[in-house]
CSV table of C-alpha atoms in Angstrom, one decimal:
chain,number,residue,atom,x,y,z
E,96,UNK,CA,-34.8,66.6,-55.0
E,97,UNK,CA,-33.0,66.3,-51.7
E,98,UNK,CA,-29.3,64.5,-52.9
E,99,UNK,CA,-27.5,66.0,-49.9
E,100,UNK,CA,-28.5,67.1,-45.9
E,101,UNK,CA,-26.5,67.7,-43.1
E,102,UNK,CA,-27.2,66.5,-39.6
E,103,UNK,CA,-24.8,68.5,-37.3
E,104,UNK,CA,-26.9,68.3,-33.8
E,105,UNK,CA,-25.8,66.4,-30.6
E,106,UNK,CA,-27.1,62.7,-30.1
E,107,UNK,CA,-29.5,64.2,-26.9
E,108,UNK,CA,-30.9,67.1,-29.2
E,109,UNK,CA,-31.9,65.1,-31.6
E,110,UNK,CA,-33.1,61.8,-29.3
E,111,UNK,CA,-35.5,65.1,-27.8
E,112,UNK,CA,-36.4,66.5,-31.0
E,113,UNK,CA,-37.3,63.0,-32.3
E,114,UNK,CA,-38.9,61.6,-28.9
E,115,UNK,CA,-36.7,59.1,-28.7
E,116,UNK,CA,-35.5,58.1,-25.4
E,117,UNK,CA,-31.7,57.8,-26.4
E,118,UNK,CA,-29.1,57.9,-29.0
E,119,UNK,CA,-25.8,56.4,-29.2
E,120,UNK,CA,-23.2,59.1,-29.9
E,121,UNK,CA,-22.5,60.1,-33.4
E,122,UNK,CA,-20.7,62.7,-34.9
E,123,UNK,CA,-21.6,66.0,-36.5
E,124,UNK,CA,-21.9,65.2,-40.2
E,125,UNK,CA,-22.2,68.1,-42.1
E,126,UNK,CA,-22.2,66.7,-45.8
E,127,UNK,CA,-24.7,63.2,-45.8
E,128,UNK,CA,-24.9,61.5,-49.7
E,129,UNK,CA,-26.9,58.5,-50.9
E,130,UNK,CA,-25.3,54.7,-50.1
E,131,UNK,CA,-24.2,55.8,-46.9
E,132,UNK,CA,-26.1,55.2,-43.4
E,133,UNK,CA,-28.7,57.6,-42.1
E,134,UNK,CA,-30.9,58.2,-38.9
E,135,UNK,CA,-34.6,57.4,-39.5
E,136,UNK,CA,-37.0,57.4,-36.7
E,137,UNK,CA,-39.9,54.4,-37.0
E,138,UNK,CA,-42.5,53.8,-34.3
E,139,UNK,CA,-41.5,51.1,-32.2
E,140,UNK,CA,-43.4,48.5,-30.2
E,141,UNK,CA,-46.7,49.3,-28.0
E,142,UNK,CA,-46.0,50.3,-24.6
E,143,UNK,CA,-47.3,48.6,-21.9
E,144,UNK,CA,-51.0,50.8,-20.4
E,145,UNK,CA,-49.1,53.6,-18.1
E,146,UNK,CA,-45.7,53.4,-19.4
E,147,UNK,CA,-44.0,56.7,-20.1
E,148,UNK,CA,-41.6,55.7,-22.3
E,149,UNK,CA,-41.3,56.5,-25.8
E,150,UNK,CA,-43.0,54.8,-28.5
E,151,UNK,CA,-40.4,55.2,-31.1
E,152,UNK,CA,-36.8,53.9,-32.3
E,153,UNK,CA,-33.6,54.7,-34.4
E,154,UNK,CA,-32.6,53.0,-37.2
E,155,UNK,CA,-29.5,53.1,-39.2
E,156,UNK,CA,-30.6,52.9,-42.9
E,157,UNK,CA,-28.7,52.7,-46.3
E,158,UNK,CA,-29.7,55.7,-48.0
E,159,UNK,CA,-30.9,54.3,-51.5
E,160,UNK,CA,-34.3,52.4,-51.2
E,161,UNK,CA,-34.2,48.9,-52.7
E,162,UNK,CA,-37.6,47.1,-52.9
E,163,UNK,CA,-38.0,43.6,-51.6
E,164,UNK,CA,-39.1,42.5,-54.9
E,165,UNK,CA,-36.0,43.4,-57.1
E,166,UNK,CA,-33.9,40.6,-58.2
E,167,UNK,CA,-30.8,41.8,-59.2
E,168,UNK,CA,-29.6,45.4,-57.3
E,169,UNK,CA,-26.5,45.8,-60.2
E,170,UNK,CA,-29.8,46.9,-63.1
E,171,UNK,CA,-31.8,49.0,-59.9
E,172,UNK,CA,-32.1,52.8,-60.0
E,173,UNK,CA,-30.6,54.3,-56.4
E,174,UNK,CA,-34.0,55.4,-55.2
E,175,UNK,CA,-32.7,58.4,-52.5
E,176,UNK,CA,-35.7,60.5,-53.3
E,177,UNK,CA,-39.2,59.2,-54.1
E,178,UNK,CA,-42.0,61.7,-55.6
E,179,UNK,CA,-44.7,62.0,-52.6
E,180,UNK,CA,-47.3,62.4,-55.6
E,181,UNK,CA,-47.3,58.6,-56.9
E,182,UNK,CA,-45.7,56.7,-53.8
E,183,UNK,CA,-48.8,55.7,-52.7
E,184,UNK,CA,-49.5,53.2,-56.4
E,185,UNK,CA,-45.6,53.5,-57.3
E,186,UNK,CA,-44.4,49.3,-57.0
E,187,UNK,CA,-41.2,50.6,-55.6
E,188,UNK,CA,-42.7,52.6,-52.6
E,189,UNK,CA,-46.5,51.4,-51.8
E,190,UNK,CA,-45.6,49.0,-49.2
E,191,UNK,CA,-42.9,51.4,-47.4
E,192,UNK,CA,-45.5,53.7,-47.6
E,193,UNK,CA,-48.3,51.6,-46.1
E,194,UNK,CA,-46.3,50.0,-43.4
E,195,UNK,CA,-42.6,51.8,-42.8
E,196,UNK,CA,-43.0,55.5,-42.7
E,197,UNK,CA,-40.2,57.1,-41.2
E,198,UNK,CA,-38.6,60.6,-39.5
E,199,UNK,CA,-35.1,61.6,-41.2
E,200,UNK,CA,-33.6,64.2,-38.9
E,201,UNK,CA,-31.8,66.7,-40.6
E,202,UNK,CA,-30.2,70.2,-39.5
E,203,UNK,CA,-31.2,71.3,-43.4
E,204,UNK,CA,-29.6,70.5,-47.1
E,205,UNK,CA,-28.3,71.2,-50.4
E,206,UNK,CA,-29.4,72.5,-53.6
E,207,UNK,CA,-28.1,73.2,-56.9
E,208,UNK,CA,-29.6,76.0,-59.1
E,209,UNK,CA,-28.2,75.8,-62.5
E,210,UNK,CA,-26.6,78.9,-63.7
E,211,UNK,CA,-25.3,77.5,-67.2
E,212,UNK,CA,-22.0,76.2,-65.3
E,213,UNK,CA,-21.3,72.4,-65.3
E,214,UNK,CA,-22.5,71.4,-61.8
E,215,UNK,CA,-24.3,74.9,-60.9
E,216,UNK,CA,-24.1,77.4,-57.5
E,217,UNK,CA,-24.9,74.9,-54.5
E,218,UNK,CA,-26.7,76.5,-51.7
E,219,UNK,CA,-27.3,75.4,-47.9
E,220,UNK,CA,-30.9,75.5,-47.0
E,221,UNK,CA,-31.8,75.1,-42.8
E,222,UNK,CA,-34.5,76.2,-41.1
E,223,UNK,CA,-34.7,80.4,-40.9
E,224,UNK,CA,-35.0,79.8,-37.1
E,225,UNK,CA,-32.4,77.3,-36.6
E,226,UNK,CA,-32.7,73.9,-35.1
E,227,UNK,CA,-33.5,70.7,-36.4
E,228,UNK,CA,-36.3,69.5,-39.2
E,229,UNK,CA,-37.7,66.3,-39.9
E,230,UNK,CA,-38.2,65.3,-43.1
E,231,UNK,CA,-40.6,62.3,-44.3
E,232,UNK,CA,-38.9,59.0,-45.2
E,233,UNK,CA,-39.5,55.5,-46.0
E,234,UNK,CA,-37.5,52.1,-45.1
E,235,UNK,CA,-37.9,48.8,-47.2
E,236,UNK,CA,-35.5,46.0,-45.7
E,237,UNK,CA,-34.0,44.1,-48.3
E,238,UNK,CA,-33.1,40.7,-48.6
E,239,UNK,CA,-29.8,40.0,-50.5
E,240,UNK,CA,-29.3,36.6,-52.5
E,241,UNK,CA,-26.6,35.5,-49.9
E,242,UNK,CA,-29.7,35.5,-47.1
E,243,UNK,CA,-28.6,38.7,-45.5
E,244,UNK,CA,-30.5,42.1,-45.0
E,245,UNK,CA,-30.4,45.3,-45.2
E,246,UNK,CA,-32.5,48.5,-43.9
E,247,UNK,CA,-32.5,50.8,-46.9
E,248,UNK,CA,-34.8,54.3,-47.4
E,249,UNK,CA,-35.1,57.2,-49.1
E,250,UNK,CA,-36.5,60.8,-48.7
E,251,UNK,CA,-40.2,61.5,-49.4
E,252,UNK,CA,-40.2,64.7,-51.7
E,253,UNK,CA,-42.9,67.9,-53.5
E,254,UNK,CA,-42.8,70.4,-55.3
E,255,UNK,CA,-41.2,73.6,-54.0
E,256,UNK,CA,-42.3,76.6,-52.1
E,257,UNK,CA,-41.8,80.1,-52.9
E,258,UNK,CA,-38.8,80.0,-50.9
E,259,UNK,CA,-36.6,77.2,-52.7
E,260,UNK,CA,-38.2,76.8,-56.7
E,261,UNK,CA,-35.7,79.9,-58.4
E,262,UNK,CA,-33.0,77.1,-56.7
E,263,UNK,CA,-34.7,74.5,-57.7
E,264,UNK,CA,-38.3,72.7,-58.5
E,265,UNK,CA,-38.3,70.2,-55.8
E,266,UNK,CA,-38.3,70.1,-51.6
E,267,UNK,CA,-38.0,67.6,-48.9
E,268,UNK,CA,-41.4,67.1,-47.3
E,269,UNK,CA,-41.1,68.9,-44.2
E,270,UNK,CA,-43.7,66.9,-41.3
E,271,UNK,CA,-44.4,69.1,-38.5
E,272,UNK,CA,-43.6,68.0,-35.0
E,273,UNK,CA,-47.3,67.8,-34.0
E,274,UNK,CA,-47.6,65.2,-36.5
E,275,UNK,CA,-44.4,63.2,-36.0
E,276,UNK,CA,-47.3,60.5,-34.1
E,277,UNK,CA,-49.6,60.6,-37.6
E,278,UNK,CA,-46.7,60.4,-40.0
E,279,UNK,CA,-45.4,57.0,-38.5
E,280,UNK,CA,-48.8,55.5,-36.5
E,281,UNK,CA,-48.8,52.8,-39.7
E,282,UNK,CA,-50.5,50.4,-37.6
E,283,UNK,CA,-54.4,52.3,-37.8
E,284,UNK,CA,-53.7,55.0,-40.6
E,285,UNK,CA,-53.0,54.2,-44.0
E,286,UNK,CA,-51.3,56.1,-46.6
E,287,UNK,CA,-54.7,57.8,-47.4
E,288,UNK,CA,-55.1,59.0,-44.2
E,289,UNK,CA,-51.7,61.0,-43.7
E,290,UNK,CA,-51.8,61.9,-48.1
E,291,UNK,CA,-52.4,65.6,-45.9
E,292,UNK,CA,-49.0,65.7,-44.7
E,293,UNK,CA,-47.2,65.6,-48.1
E,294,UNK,CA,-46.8,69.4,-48.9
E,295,UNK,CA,-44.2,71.6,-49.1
E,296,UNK,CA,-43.3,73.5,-46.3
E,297,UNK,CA,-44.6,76.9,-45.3
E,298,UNK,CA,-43.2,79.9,-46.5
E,299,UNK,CA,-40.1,81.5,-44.9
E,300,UNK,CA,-39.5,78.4,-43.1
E,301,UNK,CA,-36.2,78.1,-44.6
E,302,UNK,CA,-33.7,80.5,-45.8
E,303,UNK,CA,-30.7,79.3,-48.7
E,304,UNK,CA,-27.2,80.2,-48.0
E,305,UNK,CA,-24.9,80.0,-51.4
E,306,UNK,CA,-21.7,78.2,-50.7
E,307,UNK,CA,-18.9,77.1,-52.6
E,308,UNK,CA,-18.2,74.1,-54.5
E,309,UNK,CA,-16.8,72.0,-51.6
E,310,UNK,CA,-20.2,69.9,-50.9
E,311,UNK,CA,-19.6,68.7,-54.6
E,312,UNK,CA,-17.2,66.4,-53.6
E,313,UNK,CA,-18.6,63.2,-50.5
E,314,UNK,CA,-14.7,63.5,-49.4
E,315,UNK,CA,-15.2,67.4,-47.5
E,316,UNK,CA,-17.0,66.6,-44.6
E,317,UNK,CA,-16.1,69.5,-42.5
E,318,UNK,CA,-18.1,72.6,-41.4
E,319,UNK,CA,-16.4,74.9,-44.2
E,320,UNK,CA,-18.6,73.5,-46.6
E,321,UNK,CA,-21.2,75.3,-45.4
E,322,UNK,CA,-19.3,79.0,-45.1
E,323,UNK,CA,-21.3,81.4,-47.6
E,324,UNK,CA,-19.7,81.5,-50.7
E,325,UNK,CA,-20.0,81.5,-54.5
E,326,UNK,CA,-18.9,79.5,-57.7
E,327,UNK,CA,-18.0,82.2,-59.9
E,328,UNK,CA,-18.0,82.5,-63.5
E,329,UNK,CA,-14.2,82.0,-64.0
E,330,UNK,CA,-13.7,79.3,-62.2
E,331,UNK,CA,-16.1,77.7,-64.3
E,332,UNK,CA,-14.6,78.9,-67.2
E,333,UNK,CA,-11.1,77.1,-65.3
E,334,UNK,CA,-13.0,74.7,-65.1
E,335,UNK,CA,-13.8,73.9,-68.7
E,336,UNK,CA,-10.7,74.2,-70.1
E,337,UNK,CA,-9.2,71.5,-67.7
E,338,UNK,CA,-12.0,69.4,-65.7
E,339,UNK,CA,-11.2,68.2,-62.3
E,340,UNK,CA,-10.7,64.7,-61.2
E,341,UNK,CA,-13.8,64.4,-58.8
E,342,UNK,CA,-16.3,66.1,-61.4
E,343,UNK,CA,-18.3,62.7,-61.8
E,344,UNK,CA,-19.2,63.5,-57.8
E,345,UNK,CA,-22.3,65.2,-59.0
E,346,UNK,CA,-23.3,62.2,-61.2
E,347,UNK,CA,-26.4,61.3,-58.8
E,348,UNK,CA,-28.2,64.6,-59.5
């Protein structure tokens, strides 16, 4: 599953990498979790015949799908991740999926491998080559009881590649940059049609970093969270015998 990603590029590399034709500035945010806001990329209006301006826009979305059809949000699963091998039938993803495919910029993200520890050895996973990836993502707006709404998504994911399954069994799908225009054209190409684009990404495209336990916890939102480091087996053990305040951080995974 993908329960954590980092986005650390400027507003005008990512505007390029997305073909967008702006962003509003932002900040580095090296430690993303689900309920907060995240950039998605949707295709936007049609351009007038000759117009060279892009095609897509940014939204700011609630990370957490909630489907349009659910009554009562208190008794609804938080939907960050949906598998990419049912979301075309699944209730809760078909009509994202047919009509509000999305880009989710990302600069890479975290994994937990369980080692027989409470919350396991975290790693930081980014592309080998650096630079920015895009993963596939969905948007549902929701309309609350009081008549308000809200943009809300979550992160299309398979199963892992060589690279990432001794971490763990499960990947963001990576869409290539030549098919950013397939993966969010919703207006001729149905889910069928793009079902190609739903693998996991090729091999030695990323590389995983272990780091300490510091991205267990939403509050450390700095760059030291993604220094190399490792959770070792004492303080684990420390661990045990007195449990920290914040352990219930890793409750969503």
């Amino acid at each position: 599953m993908c329960g954590r990603f980092a986005l650390t590029a400027t507003p005008d590399q990512t505007a390029a990498f997305l073909g967008l034709a702006e962003l509003e500035e932002f900040p580095a945010r090296y430690n993303i979790a689900p309920t907060q806001p995240v950039l998605m990329a949707i295709a936007g209006a049609l351009r007038a015949p000759g117009s060279n301006l892009p095609d897509r826009r940014a939204m700011l979305v609630r990370w957490g799908l909630i489907p349009a059809w659910v009554k009562d949000t208190r008794e609804f699963p938080l939907l960050f991740n949906a598998r990419s091998e049912g979301a075309i039938e699944k209730a809760s993803f078909k009509a994202a999926m047919r009509h509000r495919r999305a880009l989710v910029p990302a600069s890479g993200f975290y994994e937990w491998r369980q080692t027989g520890g409470k919350k396991g050895q975290p790693y930081w996973i980014r592309p080998r080559h650096g630079g920015l990836v895009a993963f596939a993502g969905l948007i549902e707006t929701y309309a609350e009881p009081g008549g308000s709404e809200m943009d809300t998504g979550a992160i299309l994911t398979v199963n892992a590649n060589a690279d990432i399954a001794h971490i763990h069994d499960r990947m963001p799908v990576v869409i290539d940059s030549c098919d950013f225009a397939r993966w969010l054209d919703c207006r001729t190409l149905e889910p069928r049609d793009v079902a190609d684009l739903l693998r996991p990404a090729q091999p030695d495209f990323f590389e995983a970093i272990p780091v300490s336990d510091l991205v267990n916890k939403v509050a450390n939102t700095g760059p030291e969270i993604q220094e190399r480091g490792e959770v070792g087996p004492e303080l684990e053990k420390a661990r045990r015998r007195k449990p920290a305040a914040d352990d219930s951080q890793m409750t969503l995974f």
